[in-house]
XYZ file of N, CA and C in Angstrom:
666
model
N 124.886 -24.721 46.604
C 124.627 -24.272 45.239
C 123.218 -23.740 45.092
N 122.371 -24.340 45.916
C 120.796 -23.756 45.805
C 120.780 -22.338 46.525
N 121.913 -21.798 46.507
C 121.197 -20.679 47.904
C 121.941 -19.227 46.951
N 123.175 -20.202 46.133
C 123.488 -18.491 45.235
C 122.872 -18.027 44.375
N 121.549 -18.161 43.841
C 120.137 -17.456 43.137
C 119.306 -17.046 44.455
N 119.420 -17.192 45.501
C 118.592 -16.523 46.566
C 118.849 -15.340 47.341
N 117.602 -14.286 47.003
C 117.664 -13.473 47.249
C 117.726 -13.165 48.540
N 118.382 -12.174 49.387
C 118.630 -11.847 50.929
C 117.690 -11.464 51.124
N 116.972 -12.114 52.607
C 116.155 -11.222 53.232
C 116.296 -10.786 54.594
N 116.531 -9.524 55.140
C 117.198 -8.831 55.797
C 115.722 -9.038 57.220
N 116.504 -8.904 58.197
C 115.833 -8.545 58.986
C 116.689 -7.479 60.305
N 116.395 -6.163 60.890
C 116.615 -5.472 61.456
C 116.828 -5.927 62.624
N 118.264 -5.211 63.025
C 118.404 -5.635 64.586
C 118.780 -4.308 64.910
N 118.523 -3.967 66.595
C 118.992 -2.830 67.321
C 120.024 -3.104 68.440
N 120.735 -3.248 68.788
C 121.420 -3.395 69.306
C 121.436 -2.773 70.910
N 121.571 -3.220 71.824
C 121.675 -2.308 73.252
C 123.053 -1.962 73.156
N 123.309 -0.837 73.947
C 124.554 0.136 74.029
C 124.436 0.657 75.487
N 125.463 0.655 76.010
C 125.756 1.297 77.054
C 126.637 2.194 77.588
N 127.598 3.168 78.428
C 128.593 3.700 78.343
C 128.832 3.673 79.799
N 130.273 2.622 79.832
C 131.014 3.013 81.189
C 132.395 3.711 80.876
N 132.601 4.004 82.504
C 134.177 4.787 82.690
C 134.794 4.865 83.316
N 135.935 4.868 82.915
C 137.265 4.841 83.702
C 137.992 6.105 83.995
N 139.102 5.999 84.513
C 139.779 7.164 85.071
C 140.180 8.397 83.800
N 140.884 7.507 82.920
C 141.346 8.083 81.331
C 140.679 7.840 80.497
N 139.066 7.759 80.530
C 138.342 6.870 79.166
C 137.071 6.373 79.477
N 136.164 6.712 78.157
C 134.967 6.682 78.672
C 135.051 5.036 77.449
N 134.325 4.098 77.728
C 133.785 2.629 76.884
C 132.645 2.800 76.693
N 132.804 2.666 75.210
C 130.608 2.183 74.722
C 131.174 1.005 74.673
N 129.500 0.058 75.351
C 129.447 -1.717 74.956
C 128.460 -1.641 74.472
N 128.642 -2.590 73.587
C 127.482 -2.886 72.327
C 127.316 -4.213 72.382
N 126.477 -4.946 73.155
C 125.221 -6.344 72.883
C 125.305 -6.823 71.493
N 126.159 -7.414 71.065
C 125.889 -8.194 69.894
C 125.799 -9.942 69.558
N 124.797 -10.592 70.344
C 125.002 -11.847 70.023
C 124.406 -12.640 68.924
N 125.719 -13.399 68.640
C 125.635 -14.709 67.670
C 126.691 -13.631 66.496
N 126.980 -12.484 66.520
C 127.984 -11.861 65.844
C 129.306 -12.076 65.890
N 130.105 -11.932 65.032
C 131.854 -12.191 65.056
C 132.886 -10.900 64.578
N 133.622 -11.080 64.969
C 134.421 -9.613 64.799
C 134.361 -9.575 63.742
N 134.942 -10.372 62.319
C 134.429 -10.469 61.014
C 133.443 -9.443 60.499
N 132.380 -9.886 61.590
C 131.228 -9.328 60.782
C 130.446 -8.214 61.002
N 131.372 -7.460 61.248
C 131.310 -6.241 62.055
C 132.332 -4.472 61.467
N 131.768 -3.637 61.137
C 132.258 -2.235 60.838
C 132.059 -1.192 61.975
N 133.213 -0.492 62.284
C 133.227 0.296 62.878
C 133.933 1.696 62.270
N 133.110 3.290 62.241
C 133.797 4.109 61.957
C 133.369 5.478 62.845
N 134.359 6.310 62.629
C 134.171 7.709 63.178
C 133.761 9.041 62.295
N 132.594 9.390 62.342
C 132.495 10.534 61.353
C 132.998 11.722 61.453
N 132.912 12.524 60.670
C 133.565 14.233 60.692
C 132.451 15.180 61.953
N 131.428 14.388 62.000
C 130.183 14.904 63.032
C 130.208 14.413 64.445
N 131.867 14.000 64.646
C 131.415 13.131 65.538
C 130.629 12.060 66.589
N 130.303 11.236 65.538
C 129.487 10.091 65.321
C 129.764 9.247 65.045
N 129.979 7.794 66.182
C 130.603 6.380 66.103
C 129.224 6.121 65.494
N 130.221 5.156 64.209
C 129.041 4.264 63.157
C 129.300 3.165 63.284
N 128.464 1.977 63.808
C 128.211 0.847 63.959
C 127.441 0.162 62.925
N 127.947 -1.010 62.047
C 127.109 -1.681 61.026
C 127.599 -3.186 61.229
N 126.195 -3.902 60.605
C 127.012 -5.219 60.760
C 125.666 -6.508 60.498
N 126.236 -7.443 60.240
C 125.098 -8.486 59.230
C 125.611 -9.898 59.385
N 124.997 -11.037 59.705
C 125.107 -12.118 59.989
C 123.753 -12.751 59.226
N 124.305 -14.290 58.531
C 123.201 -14.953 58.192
C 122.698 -15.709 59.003
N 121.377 -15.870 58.999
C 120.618 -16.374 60.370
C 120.161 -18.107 59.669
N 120.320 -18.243 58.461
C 119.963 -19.966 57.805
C 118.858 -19.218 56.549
N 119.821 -20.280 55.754
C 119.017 -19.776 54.252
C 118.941 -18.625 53.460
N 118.098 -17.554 53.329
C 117.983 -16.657 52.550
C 118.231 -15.185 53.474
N 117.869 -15.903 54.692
C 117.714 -14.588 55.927
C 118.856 -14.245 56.447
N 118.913 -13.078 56.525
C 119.942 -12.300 57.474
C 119.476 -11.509 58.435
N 120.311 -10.812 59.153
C 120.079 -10.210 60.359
C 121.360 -9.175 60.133
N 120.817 -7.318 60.302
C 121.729 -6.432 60.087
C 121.324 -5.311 61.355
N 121.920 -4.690 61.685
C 122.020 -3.380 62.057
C 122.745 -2.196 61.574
N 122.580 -1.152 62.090
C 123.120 -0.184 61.479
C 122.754 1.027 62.934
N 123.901 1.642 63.688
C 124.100 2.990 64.758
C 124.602 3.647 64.755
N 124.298 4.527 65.157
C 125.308 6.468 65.404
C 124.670 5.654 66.580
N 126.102 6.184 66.953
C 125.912 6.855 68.851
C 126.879 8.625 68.771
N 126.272 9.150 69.269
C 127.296 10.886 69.475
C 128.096 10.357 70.469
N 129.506 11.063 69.658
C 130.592 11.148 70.911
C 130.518 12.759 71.629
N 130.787 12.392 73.191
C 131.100 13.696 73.346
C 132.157 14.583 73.126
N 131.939 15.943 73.364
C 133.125 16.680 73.542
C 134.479 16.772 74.086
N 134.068 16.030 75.542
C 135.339 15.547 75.998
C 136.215 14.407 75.999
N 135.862 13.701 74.710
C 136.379 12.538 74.457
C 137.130 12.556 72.866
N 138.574 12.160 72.851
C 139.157 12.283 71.925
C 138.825 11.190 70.959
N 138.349 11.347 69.612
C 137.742 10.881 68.042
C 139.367 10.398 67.396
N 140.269 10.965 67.676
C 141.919 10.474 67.173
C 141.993 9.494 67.601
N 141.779 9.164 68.761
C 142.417 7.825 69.259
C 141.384 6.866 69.631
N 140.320 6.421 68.784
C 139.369 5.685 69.372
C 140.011 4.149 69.214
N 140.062 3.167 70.168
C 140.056 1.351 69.869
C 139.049 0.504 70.466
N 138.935 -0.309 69.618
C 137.789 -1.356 69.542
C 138.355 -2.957 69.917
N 137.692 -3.239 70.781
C 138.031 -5.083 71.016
C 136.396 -6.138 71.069
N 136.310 -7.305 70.931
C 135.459 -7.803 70.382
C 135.692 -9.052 71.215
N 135.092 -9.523 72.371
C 134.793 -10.441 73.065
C 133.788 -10.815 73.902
N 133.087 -11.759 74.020
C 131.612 -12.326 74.173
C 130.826 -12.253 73.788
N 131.134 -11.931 72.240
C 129.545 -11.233 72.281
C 129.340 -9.711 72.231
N 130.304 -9.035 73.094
C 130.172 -7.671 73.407
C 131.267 -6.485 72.492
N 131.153 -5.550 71.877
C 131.820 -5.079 71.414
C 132.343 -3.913 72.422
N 133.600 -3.649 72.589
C 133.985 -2.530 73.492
C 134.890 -1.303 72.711
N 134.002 -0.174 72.522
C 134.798 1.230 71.949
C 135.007 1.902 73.122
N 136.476 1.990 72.736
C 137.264 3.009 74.160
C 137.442 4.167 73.559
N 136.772 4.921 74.351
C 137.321 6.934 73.605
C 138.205 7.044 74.631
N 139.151 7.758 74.814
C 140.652 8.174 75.853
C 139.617 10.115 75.883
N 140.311 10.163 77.104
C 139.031 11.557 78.070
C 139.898 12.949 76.962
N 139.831 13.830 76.525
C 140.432 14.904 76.646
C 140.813 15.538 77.653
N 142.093 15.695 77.511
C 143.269 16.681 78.433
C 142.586 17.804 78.990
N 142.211 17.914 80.189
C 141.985 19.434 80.703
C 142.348 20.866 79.761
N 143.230 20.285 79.691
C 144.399 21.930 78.540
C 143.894 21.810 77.347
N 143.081 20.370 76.865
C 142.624 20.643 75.504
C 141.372 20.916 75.550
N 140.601 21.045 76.370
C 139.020 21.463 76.542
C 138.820 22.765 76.003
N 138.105 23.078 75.097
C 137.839 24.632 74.880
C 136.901 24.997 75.568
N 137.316 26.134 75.615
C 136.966 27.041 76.846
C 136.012 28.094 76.307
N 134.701 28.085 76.519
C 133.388 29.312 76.103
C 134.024 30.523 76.148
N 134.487 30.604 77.123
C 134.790 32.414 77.672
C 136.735 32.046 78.125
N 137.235 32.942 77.395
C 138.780 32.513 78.048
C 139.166 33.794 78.972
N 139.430 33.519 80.056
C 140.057 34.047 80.884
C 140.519 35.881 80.665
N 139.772 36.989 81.462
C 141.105 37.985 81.735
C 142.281 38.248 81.993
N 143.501 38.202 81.352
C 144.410 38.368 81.844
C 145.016 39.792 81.590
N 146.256 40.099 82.091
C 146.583 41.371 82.256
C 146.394 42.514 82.009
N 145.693 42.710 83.286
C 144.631 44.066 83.337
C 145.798 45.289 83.527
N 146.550 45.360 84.271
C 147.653 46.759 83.915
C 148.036 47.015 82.668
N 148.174 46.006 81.880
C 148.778 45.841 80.598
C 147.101 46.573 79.793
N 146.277 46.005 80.153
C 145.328 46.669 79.418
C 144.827 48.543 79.798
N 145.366 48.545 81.399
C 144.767 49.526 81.576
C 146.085 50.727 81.070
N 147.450 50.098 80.630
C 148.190 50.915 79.778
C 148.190 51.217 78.711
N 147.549 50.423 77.887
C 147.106 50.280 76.721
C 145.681 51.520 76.565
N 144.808 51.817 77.333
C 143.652 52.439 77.479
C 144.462 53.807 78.091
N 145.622 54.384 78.733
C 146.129 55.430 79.199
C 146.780 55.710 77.677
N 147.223 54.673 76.628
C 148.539 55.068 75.909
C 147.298 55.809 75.274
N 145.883 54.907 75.121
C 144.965 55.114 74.179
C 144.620 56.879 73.796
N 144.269 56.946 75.227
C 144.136 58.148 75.760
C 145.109 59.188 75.737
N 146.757 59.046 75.704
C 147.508 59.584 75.310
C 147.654 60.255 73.462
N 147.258 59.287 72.713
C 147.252 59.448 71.614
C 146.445 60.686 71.024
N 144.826 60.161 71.755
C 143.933 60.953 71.074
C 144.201 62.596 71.842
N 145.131 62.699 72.586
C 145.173 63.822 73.209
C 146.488 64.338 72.322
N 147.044 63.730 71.589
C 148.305 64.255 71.219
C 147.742 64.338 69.587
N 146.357 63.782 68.944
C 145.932 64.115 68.040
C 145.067 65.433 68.069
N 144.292 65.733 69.245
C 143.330 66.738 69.718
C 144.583 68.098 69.870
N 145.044 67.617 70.243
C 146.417 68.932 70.283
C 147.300 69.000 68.551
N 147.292 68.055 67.827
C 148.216 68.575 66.453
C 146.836 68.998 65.917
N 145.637 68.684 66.011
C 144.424 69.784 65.336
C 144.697 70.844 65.904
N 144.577 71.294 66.654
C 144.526 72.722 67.236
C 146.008 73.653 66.716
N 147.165 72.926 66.466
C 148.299 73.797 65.917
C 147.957 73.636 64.653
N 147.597 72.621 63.820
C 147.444 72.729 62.539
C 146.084 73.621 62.774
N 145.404 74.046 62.928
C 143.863 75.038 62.808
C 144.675 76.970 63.200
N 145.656 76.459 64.460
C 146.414 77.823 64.471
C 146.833 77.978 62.891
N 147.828 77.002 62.640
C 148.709 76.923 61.654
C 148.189 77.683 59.910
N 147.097 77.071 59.987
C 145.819 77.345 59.079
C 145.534 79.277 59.007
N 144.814 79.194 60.638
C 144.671 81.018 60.455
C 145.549 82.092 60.079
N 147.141 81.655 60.808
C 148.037 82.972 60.302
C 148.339 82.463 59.008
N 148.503 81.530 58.491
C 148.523 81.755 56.967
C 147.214 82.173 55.890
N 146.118 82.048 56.400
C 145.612 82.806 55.514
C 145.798 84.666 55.806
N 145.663 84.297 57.353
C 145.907 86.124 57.855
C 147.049 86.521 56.836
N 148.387 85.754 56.684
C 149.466 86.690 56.138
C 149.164 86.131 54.666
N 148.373 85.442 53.929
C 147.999 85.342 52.534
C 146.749 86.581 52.177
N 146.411 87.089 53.575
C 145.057 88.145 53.147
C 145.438 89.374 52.393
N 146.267 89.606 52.759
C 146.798 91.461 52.424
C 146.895 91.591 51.093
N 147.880 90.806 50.211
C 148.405 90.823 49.216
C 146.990 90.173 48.566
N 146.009 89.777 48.716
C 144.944 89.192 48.002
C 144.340 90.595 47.603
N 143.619 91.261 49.018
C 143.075 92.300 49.340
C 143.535 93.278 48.049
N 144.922 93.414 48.250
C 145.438 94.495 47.570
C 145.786 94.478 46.224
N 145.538 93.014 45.944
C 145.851 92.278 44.349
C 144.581 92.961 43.330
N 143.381 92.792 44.590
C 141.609 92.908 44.448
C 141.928 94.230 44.098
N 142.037 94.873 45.108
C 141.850 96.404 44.520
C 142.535 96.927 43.437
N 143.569 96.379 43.077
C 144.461 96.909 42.127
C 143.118 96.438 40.771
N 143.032 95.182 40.655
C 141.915 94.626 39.539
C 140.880 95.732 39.643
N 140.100 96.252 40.452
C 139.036 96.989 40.204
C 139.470 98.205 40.108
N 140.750 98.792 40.465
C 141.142 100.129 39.045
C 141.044 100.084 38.204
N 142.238 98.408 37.209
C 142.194 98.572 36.241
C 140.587 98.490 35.549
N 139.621 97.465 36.533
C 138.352 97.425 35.366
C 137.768 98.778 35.346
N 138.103 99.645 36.442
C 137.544 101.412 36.474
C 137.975 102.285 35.250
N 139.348 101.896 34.860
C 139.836 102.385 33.917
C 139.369 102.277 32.432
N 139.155 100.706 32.323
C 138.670 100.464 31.493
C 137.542 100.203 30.854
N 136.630 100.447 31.929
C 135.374 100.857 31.818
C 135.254 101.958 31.277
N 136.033 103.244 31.799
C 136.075 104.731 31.652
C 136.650 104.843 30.144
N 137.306 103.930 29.835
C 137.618 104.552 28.244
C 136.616 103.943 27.277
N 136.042 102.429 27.719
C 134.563 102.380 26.746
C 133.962 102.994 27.085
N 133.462 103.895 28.406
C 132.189 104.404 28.046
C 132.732 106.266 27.334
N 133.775 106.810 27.229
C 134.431 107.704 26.600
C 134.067 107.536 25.108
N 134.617 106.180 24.508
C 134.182 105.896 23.187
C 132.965 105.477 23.218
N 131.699 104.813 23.774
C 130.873 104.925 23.787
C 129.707 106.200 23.464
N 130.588 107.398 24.601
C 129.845 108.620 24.643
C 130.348 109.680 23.003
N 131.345 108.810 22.654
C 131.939 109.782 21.380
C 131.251 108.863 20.241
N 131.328 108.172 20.433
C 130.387 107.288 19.087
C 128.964 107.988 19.137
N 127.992 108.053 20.090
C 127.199 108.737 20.549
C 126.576 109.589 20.028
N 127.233 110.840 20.402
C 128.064 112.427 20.087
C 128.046 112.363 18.612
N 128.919 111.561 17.867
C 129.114 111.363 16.536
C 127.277 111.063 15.440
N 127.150 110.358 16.580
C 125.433 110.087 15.847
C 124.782 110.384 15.539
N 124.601 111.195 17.005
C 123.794 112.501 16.851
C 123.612 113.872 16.262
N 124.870 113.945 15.922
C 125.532 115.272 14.821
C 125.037 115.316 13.572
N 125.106 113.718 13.140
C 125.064 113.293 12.127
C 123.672 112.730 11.829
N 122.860 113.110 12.707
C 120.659 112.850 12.652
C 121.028 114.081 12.902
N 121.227 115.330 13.418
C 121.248 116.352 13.634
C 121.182 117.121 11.933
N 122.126 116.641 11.868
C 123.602 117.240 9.905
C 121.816 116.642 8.923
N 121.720 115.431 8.937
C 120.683 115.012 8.020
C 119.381 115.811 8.332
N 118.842 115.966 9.471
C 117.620 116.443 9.614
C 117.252 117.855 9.738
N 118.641 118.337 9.449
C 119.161 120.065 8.786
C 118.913 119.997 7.415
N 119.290 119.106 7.062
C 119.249 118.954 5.432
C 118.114 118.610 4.886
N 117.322 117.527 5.503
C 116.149 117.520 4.986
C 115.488 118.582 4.915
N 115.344 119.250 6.306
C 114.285 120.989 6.545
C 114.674 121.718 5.479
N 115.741 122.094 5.121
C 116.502 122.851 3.752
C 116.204 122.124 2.671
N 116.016 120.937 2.184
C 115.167 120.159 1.055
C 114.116 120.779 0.726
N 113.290 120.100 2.311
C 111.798 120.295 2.444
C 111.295 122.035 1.678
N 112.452 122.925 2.550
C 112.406 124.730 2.097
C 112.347 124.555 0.698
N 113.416 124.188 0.323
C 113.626 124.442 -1.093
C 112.200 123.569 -2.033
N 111.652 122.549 -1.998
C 110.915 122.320 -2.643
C 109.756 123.171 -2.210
N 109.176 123.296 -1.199
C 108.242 124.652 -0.988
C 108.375 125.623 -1.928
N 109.681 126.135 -1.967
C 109.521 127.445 -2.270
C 109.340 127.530 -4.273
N 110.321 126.212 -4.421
C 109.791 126.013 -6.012
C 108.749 125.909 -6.173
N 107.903 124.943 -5.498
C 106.154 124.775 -5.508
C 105.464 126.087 -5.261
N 106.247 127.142 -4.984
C 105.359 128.423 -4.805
C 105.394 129.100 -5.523
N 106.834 129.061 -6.101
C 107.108 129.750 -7.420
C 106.413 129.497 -8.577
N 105.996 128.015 -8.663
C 105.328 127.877 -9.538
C 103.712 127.706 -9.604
N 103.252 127.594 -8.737
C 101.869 128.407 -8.610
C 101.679 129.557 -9.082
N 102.798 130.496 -8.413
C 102.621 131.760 -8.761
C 103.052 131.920 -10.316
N 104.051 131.616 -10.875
C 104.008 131.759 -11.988
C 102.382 131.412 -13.193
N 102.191 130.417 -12.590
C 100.861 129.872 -13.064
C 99.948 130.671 -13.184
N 99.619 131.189 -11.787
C 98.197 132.075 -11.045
C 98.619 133.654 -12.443
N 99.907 133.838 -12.705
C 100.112 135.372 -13.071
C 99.849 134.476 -14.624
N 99.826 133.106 -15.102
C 99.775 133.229 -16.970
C 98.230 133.544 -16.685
N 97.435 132.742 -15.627
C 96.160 132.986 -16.544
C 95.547 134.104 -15.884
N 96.175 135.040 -15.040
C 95.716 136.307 -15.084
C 95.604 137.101 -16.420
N 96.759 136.948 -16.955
C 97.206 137.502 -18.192
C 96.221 136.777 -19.275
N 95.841 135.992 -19.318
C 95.058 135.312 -20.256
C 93.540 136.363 -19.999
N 93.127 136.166 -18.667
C 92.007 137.074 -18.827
C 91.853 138.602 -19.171
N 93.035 138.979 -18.690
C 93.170 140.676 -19.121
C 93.264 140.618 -20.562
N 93.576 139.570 -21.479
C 93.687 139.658 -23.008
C 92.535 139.100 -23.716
N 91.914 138.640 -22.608
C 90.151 138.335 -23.381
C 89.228 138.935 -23.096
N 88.903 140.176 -22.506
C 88.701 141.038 -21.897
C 89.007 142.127 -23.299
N 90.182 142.618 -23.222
C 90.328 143.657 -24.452
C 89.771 143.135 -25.823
């Protein structure tokens, strides 16, 4: 009853580890004395990494814990790991991986005819593409050759008609023209014949003028 208000005080243990092997299977032993299977965890991580934990009270408040990763290797299967627990000693058995399940860095060449048909078909292809360019590029020239003529001759027909019709605006152009000029011609006839005619009234009447006061002096005079 005095000891369930007392606080744990832990003290660290490391454990020795070793690894032997057998024909099908490699064993870690793990040194654990004054420990009981009880008091003992064993797991396998996703990192493949055996986790070892485990805690015994040593009298009174004190304990005694550890805590290990050991790395498993590669060639040892993590599916099937078992554990047994006698003397003292803990024994994890990994079982070896299968030859056939070992992955392999670099996997093997295999069928090189098969590849080197594959590299002829390859070669077949691009030669049977290099050849439908060249009929489609034929294919290409005589149709524009036999689309040229009727273009050609479509063209020329268009630049009659714009010849034509050029030729009748500049016809009405040159008659509008023609018309203009007749007509500054017609006015600037008419003005000169204005211009005459007021001259000649303005002369008339000078002269009429110049002859009253002649007459005025020949009558002051007598």
């Amino acid at each position: 009853m005095a000891n369930i208000g007392m606080q744990k005080v832990y003290k660290e243990f490391d454990p020795v580890t070793r690894w032997t092997s057998e024909p099908d299977a490699e064993i870690l032993v793990v040194d654990l004395p004054g420990f009981k299977k009880e008091q003992l965890k064993l797991a396998v991580s996703s990192t493949r990494k055996l986790r070892l934990t485990g805690e015994r009270r040593t009298g009174g408040n004190k304990w005694i814990r550890f805590h290990k990763e050991v790395p498993v290797p590669l060639t040892l299967d993590i599916d099937s790991v078992s554990a047994t627990f006698k003397d003292n000693k803990l024994y994890v058995r990994h079982p070896k991986v299968k030859k056939t399940q070992v992955p392999q860095t670099k996997p093997p060449m295999i069928k090189k005819p098969h590849d080197q048909h594959e590299k002829n078909k390859g070669q077949g292809s691009k030669a049977s593409q290099s050849g439908g360019k060249t009929e489609q590029r034929k294919h290409d020239a005589r149709k524009k050759e036999s689309v040229g003529e009727p273009r050609e001759a479509l063209s020329s027909k268009d630049h009659e008609e714009k010849d034509k019709v050029g030729a009748k605006w500049f016809e009405k152009y040159k008659e509008a023209t023609g018309n203009m000029v007749k007509e500054a011609k017609n006015k600037r006839q008419l003005l000169c014949n204005l211009a005459a005619s007021i001259s000649l009234v303005l002369l008339i009447l000078l002269y009429a003028r110049n002859a009253v006061r002649s007459s005025l002096v020949w009558n002051s005079e007598e």
